[in-house]
PDB file of C-alpha atoms in Angstrom:
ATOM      1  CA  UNK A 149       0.000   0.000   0.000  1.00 48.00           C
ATOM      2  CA  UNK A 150       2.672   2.623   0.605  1.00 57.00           C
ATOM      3  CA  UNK A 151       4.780   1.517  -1.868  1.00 56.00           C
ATOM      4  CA  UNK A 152       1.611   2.508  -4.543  1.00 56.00           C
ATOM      5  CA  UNK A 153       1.156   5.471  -2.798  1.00 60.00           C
ATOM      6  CA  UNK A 154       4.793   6.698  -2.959  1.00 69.00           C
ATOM      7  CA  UNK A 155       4.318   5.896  -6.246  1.00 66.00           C
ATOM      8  CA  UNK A 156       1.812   8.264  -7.415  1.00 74.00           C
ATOM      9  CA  UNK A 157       3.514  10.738  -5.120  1.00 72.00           C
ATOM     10  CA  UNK A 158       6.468  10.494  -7.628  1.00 69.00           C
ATOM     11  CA  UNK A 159       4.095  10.375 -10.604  1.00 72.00           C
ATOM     12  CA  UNK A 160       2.390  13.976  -9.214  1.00 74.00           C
ATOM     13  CA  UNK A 161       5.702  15.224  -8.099  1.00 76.00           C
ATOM     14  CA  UNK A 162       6.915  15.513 -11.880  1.00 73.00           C
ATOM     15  CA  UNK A 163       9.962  13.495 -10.757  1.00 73.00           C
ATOM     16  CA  UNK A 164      13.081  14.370 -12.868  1.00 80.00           C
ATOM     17  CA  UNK A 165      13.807  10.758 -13.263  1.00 78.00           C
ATOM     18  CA  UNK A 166      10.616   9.617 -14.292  1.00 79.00           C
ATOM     19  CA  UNK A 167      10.103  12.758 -17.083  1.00 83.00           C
ATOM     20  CA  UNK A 168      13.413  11.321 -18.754  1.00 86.00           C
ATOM     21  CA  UNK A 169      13.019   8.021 -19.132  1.00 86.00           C
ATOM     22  CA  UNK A 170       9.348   8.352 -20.499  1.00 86.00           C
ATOM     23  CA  UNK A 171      10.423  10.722 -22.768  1.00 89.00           C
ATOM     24  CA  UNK A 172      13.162   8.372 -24.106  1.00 90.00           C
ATOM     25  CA  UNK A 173      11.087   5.556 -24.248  1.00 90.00           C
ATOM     26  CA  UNK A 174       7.766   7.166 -26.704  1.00 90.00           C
ATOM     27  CA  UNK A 175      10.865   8.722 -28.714  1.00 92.00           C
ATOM     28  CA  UNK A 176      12.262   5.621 -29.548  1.00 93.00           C
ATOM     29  CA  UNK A 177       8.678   3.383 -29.492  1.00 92.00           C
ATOM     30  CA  UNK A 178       6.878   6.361 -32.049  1.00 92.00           C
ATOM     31  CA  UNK A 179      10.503   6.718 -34.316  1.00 95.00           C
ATOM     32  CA  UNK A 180      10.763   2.539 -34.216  1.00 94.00           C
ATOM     33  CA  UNK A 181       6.493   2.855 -35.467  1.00 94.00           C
ATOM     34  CA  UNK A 182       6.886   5.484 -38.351  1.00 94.00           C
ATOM     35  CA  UNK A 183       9.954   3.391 -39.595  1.00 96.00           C
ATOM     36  CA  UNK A 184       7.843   0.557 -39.717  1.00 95.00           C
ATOM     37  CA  UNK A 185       4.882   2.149 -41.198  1.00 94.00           C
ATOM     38  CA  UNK A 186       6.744   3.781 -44.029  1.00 94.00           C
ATOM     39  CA  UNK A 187       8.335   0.467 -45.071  1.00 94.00           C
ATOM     40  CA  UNK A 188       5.040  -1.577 -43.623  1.00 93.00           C
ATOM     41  CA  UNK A 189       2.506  -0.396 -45.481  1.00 92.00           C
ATOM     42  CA  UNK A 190       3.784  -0.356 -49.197  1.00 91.00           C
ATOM     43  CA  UNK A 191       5.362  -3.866 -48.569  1.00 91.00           C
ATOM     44  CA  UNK A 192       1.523  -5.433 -47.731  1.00 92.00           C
ATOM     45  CA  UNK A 193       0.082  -3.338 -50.014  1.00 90.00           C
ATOM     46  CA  UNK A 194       2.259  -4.676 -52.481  1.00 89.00           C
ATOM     47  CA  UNK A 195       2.057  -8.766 -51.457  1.00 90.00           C
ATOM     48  CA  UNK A 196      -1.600  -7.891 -51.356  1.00 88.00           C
ATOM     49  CA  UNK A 197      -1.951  -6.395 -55.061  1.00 86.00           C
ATOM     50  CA  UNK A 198       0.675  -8.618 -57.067  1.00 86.00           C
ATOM     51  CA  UNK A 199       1.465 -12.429 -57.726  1.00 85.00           C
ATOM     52  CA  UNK A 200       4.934 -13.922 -58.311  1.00 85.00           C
ATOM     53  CA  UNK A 201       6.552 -17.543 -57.415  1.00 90.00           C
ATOM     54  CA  UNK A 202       7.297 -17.374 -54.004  1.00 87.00           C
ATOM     55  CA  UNK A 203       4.732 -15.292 -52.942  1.00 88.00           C
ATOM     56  CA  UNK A 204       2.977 -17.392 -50.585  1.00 89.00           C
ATOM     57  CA  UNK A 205       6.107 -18.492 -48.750  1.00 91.00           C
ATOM     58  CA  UNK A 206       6.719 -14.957 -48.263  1.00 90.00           C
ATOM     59  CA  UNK A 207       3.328 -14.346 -46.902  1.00 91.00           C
ATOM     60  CA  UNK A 208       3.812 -17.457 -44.421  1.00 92.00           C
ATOM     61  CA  UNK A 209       7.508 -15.917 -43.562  1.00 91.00           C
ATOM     62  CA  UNK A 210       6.240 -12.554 -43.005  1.00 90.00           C
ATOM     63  CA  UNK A 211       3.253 -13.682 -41.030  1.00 89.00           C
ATOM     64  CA  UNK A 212       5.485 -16.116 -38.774  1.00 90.00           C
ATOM     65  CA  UNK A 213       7.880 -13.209 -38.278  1.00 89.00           C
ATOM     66  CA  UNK A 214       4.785 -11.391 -36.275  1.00 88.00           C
ATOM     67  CA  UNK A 215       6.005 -13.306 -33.334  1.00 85.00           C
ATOM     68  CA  UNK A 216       9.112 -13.650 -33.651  1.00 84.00           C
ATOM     69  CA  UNK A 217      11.215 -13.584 -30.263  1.00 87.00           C
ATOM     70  CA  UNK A 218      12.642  -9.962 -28.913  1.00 88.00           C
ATOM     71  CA  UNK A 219      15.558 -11.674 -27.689  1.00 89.00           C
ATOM     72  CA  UNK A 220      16.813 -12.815 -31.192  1.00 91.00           C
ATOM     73  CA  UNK A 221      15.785  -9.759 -32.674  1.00 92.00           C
ATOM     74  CA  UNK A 222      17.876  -8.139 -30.227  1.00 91.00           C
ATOM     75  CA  UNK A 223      20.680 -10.928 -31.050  1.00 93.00           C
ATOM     76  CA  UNK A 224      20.812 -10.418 -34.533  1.00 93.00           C
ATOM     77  CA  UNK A 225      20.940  -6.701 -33.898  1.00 94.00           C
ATOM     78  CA  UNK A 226      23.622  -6.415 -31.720  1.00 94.00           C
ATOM     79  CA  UNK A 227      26.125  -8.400 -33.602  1.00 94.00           C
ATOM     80  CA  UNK A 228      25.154  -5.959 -37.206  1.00 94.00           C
ATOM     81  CA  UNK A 229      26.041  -3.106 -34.825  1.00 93.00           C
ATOM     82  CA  UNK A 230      29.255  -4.500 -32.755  1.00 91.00           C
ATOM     83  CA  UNK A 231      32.520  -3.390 -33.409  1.00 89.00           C
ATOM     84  CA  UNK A 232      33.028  -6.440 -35.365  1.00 88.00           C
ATOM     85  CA  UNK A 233      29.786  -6.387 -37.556  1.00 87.00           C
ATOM     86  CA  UNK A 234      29.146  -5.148 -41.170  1.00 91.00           C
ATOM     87  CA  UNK A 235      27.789  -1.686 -39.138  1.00 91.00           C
ATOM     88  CA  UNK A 236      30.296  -1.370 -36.499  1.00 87.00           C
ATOM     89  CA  UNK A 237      31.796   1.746 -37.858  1.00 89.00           C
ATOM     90  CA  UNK A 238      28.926   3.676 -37.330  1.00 90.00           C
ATOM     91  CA  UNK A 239      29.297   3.412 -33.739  1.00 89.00           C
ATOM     92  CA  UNK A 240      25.297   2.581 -32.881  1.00 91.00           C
ATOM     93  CA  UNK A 241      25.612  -0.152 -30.728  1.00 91.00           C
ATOM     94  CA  UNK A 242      24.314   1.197 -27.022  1.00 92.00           C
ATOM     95  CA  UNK A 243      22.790   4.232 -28.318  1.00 93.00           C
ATOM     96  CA  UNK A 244      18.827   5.226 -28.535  1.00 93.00           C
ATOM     97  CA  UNK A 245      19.527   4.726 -32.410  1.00 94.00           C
ATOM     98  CA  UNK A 246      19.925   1.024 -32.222  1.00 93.00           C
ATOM     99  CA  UNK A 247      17.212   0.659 -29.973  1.00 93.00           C
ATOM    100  CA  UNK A 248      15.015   2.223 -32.488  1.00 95.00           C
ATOM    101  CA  UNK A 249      16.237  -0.402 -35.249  1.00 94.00           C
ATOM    102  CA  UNK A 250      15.574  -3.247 -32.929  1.00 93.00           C
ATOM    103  CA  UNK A 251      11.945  -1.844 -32.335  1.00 94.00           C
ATOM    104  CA  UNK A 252      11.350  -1.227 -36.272  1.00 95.00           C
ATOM    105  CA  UNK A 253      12.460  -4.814 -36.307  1.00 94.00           C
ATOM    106  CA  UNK A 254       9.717  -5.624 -34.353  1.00 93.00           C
ATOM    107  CA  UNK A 255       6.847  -3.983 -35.142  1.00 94.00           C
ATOM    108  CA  UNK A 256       7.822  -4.069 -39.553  1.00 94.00           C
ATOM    109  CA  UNK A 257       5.941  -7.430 -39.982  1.00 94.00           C
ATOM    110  CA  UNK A 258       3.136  -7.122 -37.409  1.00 93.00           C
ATOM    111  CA  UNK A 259       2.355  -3.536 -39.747  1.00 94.00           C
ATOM    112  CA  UNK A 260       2.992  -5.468 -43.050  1.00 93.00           C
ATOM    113  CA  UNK A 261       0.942  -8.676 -42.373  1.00 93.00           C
ATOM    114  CA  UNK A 262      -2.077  -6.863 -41.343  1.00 91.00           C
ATOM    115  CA  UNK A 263      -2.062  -3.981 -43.938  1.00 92.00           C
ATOM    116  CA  UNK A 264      -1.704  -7.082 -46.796  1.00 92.00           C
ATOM    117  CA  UNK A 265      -4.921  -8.747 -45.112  1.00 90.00           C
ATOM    118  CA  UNK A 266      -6.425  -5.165 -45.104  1.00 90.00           C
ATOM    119  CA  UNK A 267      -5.793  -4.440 -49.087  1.00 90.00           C
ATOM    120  CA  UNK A 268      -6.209  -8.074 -49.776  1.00 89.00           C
ATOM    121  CA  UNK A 269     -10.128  -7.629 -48.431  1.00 87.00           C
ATOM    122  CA  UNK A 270     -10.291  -5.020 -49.912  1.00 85.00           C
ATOM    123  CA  UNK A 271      -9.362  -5.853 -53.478  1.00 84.00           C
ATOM    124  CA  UNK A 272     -11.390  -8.762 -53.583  1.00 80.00           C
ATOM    125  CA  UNK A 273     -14.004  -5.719 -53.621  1.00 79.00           C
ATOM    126  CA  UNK A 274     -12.988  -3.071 -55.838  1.00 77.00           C
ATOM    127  CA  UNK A 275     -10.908  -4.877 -58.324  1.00 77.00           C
ATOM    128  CA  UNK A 276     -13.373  -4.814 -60.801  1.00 74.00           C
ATOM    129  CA  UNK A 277     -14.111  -1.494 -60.652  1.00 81.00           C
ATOM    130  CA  UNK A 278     -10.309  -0.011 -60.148  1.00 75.00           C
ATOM    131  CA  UNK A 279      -9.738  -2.066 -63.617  1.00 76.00           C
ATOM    132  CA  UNK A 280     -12.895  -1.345 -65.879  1.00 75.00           C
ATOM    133  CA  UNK A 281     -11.449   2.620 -64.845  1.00 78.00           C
ATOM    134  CA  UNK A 282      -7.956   1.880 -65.893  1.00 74.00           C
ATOM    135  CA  UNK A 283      -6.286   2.368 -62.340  1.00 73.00           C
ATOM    136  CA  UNK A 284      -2.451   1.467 -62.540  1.00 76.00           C
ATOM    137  CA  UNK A 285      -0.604  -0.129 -59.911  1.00 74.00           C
ATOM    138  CA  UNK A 286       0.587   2.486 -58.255  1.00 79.00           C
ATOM    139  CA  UNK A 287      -2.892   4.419 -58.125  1.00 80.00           C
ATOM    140  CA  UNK A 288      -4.499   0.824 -57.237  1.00 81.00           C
ATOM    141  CA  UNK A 289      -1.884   0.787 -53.833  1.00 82.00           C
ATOM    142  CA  UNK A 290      -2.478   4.834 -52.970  1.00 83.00           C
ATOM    143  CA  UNK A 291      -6.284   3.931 -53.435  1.00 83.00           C
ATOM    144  CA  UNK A 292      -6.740   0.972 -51.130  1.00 86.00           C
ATOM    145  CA  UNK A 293      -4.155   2.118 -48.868  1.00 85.00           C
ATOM    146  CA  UNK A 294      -6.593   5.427 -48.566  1.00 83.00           C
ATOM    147  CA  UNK A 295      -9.923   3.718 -48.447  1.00 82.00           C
ATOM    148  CA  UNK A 296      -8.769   1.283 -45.796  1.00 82.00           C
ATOM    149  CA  UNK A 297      -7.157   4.235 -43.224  1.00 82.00           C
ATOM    150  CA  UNK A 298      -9.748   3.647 -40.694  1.00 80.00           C
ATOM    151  CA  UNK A 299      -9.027   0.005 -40.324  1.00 81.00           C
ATOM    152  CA  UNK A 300      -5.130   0.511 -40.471  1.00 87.00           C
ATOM    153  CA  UNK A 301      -5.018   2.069 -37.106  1.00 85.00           C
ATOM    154  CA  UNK A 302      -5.349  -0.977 -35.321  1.00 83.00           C
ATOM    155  CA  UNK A 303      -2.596  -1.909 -37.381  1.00 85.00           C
ATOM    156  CA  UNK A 304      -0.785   0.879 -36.579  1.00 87.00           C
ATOM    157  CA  UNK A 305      -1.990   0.698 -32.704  1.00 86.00           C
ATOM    158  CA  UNK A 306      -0.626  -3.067 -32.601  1.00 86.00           C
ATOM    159  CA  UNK A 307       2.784  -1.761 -33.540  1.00 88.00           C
ATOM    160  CA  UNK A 308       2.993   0.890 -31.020  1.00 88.00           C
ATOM    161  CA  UNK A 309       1.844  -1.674 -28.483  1.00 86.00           C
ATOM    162  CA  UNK A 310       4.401  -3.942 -29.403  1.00 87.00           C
ATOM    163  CA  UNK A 311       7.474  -1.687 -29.389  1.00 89.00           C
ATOM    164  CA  UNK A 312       6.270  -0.032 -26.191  1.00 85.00           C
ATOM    165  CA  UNK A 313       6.037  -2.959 -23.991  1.00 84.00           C
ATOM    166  CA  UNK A 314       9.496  -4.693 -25.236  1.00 84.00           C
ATOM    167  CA  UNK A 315      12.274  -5.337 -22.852  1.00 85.00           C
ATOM    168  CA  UNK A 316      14.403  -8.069 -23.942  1.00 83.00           C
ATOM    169  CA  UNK A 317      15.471  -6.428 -27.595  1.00 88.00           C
ATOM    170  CA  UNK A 318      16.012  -2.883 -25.852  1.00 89.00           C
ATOM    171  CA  UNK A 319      18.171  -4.043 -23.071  1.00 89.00           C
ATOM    172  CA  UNK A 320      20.374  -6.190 -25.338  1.00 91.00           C
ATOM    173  CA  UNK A 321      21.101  -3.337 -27.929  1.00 92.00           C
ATOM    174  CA  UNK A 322      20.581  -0.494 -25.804  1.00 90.00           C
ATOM    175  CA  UNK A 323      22.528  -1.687 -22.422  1.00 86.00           C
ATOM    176  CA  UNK A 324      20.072  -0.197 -20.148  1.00 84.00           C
ATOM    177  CA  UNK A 325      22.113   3.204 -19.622  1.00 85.00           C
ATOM    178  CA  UNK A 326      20.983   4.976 -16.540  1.00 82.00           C
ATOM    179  CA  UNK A 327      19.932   8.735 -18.679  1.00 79.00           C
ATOM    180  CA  UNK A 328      20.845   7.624 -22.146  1.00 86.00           C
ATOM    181  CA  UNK A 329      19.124   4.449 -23.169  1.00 88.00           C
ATOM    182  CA  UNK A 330      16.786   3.224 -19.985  1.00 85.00           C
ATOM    183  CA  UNK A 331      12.979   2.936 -21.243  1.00 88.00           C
ATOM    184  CA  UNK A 332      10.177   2.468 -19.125  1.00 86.00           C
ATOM    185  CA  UNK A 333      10.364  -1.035 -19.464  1.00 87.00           C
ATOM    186  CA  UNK A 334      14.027  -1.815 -18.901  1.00 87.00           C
ATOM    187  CA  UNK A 335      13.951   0.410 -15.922  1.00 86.00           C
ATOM    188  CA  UNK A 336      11.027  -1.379 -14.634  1.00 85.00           C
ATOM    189  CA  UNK A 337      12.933  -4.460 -14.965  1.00 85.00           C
ATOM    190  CA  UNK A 338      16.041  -3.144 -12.915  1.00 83.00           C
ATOM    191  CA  UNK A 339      14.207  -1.321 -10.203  1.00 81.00           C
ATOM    192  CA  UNK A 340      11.847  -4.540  -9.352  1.00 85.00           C
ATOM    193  CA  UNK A 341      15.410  -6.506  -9.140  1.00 84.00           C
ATOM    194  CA  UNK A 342      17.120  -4.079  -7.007  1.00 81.00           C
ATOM    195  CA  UNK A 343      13.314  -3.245  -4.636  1.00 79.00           C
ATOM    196  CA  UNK A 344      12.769   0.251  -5.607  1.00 74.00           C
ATOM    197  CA  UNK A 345       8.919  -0.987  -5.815  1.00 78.00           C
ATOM    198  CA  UNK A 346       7.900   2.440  -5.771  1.00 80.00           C
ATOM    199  CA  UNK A 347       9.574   3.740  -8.886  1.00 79.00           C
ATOM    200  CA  UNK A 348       9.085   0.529 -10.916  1.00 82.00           C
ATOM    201  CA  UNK A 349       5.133   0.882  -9.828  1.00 84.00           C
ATOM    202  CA  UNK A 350       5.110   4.427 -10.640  1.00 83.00           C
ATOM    203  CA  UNK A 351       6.867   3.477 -14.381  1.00 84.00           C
ATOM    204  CA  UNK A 352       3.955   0.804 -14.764  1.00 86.00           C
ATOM    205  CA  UNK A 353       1.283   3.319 -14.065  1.00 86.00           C
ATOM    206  CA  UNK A 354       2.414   5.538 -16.919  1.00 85.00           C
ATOM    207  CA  UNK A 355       3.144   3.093 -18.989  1.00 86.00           C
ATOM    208  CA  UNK A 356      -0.040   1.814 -19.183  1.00 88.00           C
ATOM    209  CA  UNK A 357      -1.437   5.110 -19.135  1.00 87.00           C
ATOM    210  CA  UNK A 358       0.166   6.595 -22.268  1.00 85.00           C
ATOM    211  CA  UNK A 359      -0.869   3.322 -23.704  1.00 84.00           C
ATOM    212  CA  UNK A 360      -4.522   3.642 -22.985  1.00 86.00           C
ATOM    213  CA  UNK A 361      -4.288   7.559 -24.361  1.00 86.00           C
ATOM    214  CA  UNK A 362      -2.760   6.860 -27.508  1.00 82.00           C
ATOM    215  CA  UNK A 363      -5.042   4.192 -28.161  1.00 81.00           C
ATOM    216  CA  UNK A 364      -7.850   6.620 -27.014  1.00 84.00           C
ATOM    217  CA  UNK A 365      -6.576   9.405 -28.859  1.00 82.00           C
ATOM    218  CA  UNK A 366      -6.325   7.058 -31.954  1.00 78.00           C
ATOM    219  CA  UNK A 367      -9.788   5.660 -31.467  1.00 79.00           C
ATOM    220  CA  UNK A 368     -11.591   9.608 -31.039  1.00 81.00           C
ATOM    221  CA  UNK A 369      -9.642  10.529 -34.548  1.00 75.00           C
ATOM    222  CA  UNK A 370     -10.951   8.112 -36.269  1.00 73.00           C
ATOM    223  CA  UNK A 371     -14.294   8.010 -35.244  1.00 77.00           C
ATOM    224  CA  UNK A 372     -14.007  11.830 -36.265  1.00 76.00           C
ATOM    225  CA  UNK A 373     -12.649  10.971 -39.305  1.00 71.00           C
ATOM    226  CA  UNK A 374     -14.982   8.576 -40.472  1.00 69.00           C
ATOM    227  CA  UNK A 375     -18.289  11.160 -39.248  1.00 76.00           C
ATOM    228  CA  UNK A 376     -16.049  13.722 -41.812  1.00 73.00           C
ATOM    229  CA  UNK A 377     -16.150  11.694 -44.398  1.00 66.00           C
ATOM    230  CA  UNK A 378     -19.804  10.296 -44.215  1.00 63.00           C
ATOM    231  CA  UNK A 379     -18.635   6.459 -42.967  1.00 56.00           C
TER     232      UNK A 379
END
């Protein structure tokens, strides 16, 4: 009981600590996202509009990548980014940067499997009408990626959720620096292990709470949206 309520009494208090690590952690988590998205969405637009051999097995990769363990993300990472990997001589390894790649990692094929689903649906639908009117492929990816916005949030709000609650792929790349790399999540980690309850509750409070917003905030837009645009 008085470890929660020293918690909140942190939370209220503005604590310096607190301010700086969930700062750090929704920069990396929303730079890690918009990676993702910008490569995510074309990609399953793409696998959802075209057919070549080894599409399928592509499909089943991409979906089986959706869970694919932090830990060897993290891995696989970490020795790209070590002194004696192919991108050692950019110096990333430990840095907010590398955390962000790791995250990206991540969240690419949850974004990419569920936008291909998404278009896929959806072309089923309009093909024959974005053919009889001549629509090339490009226009036919712009248009479905458009017309299925609404229903790409949860795409996008599955990502977010995913890079925001990882621990394993953060601490291995990122080293868990106390004021350079230490996320919500890592630090919740550490301060559980060493029994600063308090500030690991406090950590898990706003964690969870800037989850809920975002997904609230997220949700509110695009019921506006859709009363905008007559849905």
């Amino acid at each position: 009981m008085s470890e929660g309520l020293s918690a909140w009494q942190l939370i209220a208090s503005g604590d310096a600590t607190l301010v700086a690590i969930v700062s750090l952690s929704l920069a990396v988590s929303l730079a890690a996202v918009a990676i993702a998205v910008a490569i995510g969405l074309p990609l399953g637009a793409f696998l959802a509009l075209t057919r070549f051999p080894g599409r399928s097995t592509l499909v089943v990769i991409l979906n089986g990548f959706m869970g694919l363990p932090p830990v060897v993300v993290g891995l696989t990472v970490y020795l790209l980014l070590s002194r004696s990997g192919p991108l050692g001589e950019f110096g990333l390894l430990f840095t907010p940067a590398a955390m962000v790649i790791a995250q990206a990692l991540l969240v690419l094929p949850i974004i990419a499997s569920l936008t291909r689903q998404t278009i896929e649906d959806l072309w089923h639908e309009y093909r024959d009408e974005l053919t009889a009117m001549g629509v090339g492929p490009a226009g036919r990816v712009a248009t479905l990626l458009w017309d299925s916005r609404f229903s790409l949030i949860t795409a996008l709000l599955a990502g977010f959720g995913r890079a925001a609650a990882e621990v394993g792929t953060v601490m291995i790349v990122g080293g868990n620096i106390d004021g350079f790399t230490r996320t919500m999540t890592t630090s919740i980690a550490l301060e559980t292990s060493k029994g600063d309850l308090p500030l690991a509750m406090g950590l898990g409070i706003l964690l969870i709470g800037l989850i809920l917003a975002i997904n609230g905030a997220a949700w509110g837009l695009r019921v506006w949206s859709e009363r905008r645009a007559g849905c």
